[in-house]
XYZ file of C-alpha atoms in Angstrom:
80
model
C 5.773 -8.650 0.037
C 5.726 -12.343 0.883
C 8.592 -14.671 -0.014
C 6.330 -17.062 -1.474
C 3.469 -15.578 -3.419
C 0.017 -16.780 -2.447
C -1.824 -18.858 -4.827
C -5.285 -17.559 -6.219
C -8.434 -18.893 -4.732
C -9.246 -22.002 -6.675
C -5.610 -22.956 -7.909
C -5.813 -26.273 -6.240
C -9.191 -28.078 -6.679
C -8.461 -30.168 -3.804
C -8.965 -27.497 -1.269
C -11.233 -25.084 -3.169
C -14.009 -25.720 -1.057
C -12.281 -24.567 2.046
C -11.929 -21.147 0.565
C -15.476 -20.881 -0.708
C -16.696 -21.590 2.813
C -14.499 -18.903 4.199
C -15.901 -16.741 1.563
C -19.277 -17.693 2.140
C -19.041 -16.828 5.814
C -17.620 -13.294 5.124
C -14.280 -14.036 6.571
C -10.767 -12.523 5.394
C -8.649 -15.407 4.044
C -5.016 -14.964 5.276
C -2.155 -15.145 2.863
C -0.569 -18.039 4.713
C -3.462 -20.159 3.895
C -3.547 -19.278 0.261
C 0.306 -20.032 0.217
C -0.321 -23.443 1.983
C -2.519 -24.648 -1.041
C 0.600 -26.000 -2.191
C 0.517 -28.427 0.552
C -3.129 -29.352 1.018
C -2.509 -31.880 3.917
C -0.832 -29.174 5.979
C -3.497 -26.597 5.128
C -6.073 -29.024 6.301
C -4.288 -30.011 9.564
C -3.880 -26.084 10.134
C -7.514 -25.676 9.771
C -8.303 -28.583 12.212
C -6.108 -27.347 14.727
C -7.493 -23.755 14.539
C -10.966 -25.407 14.648
C -10.033 -27.499 18.050
C -8.571 -24.241 19.581
C -11.376 -22.184 18.783
C -13.870 -24.554 19.995
C -16.636 -22.789 21.843
C -16.968 -25.914 24.309
C -13.378 -25.453 25.810
C -12.679 -23.984 29.396
C -11.752 -20.271 27.988
C -14.883 -18.491 26.471
C -14.800 -18.042 22.780
C -14.641 -14.200 23.053
C -11.487 -14.423 25.357
C -9.913 -16.479 22.545
C -10.668 -13.975 19.988
C -9.656 -11.202 22.078
C -6.257 -12.956 22.754
C -5.821 -13.597 19.094
C -6.436 -9.958 18.234
C -4.110 -8.464 20.915
C -1.338 -10.923 19.963
C -1.845 -9.971 16.252
C -1.941 -6.256 17.122
C 1.311 -6.476 19.287
C 3.206 -7.907 16.405
C 1.981 -5.357 13.617
C -0.239 -8.201 12.010
C -3.765 -7.020 10.592
C -5.319 -10.463 10.634
């Protein structure tokens, strides 16, 4: 159980479009992002950071980045 309850999708109109894009792409929305709706600027900055990290034009292939993320999550018992 999280210490801070996630807000429902659409609770903050300023960032509702972000979650609609995620849902439309078929991806899972982590609770951390639902919680960060309370601070839209931080949510937007986090998503910008993740986009920069997962940029396919980097030196590390995208598949390798995804594998690293998966293995790190699994090692820490995270299902994301």
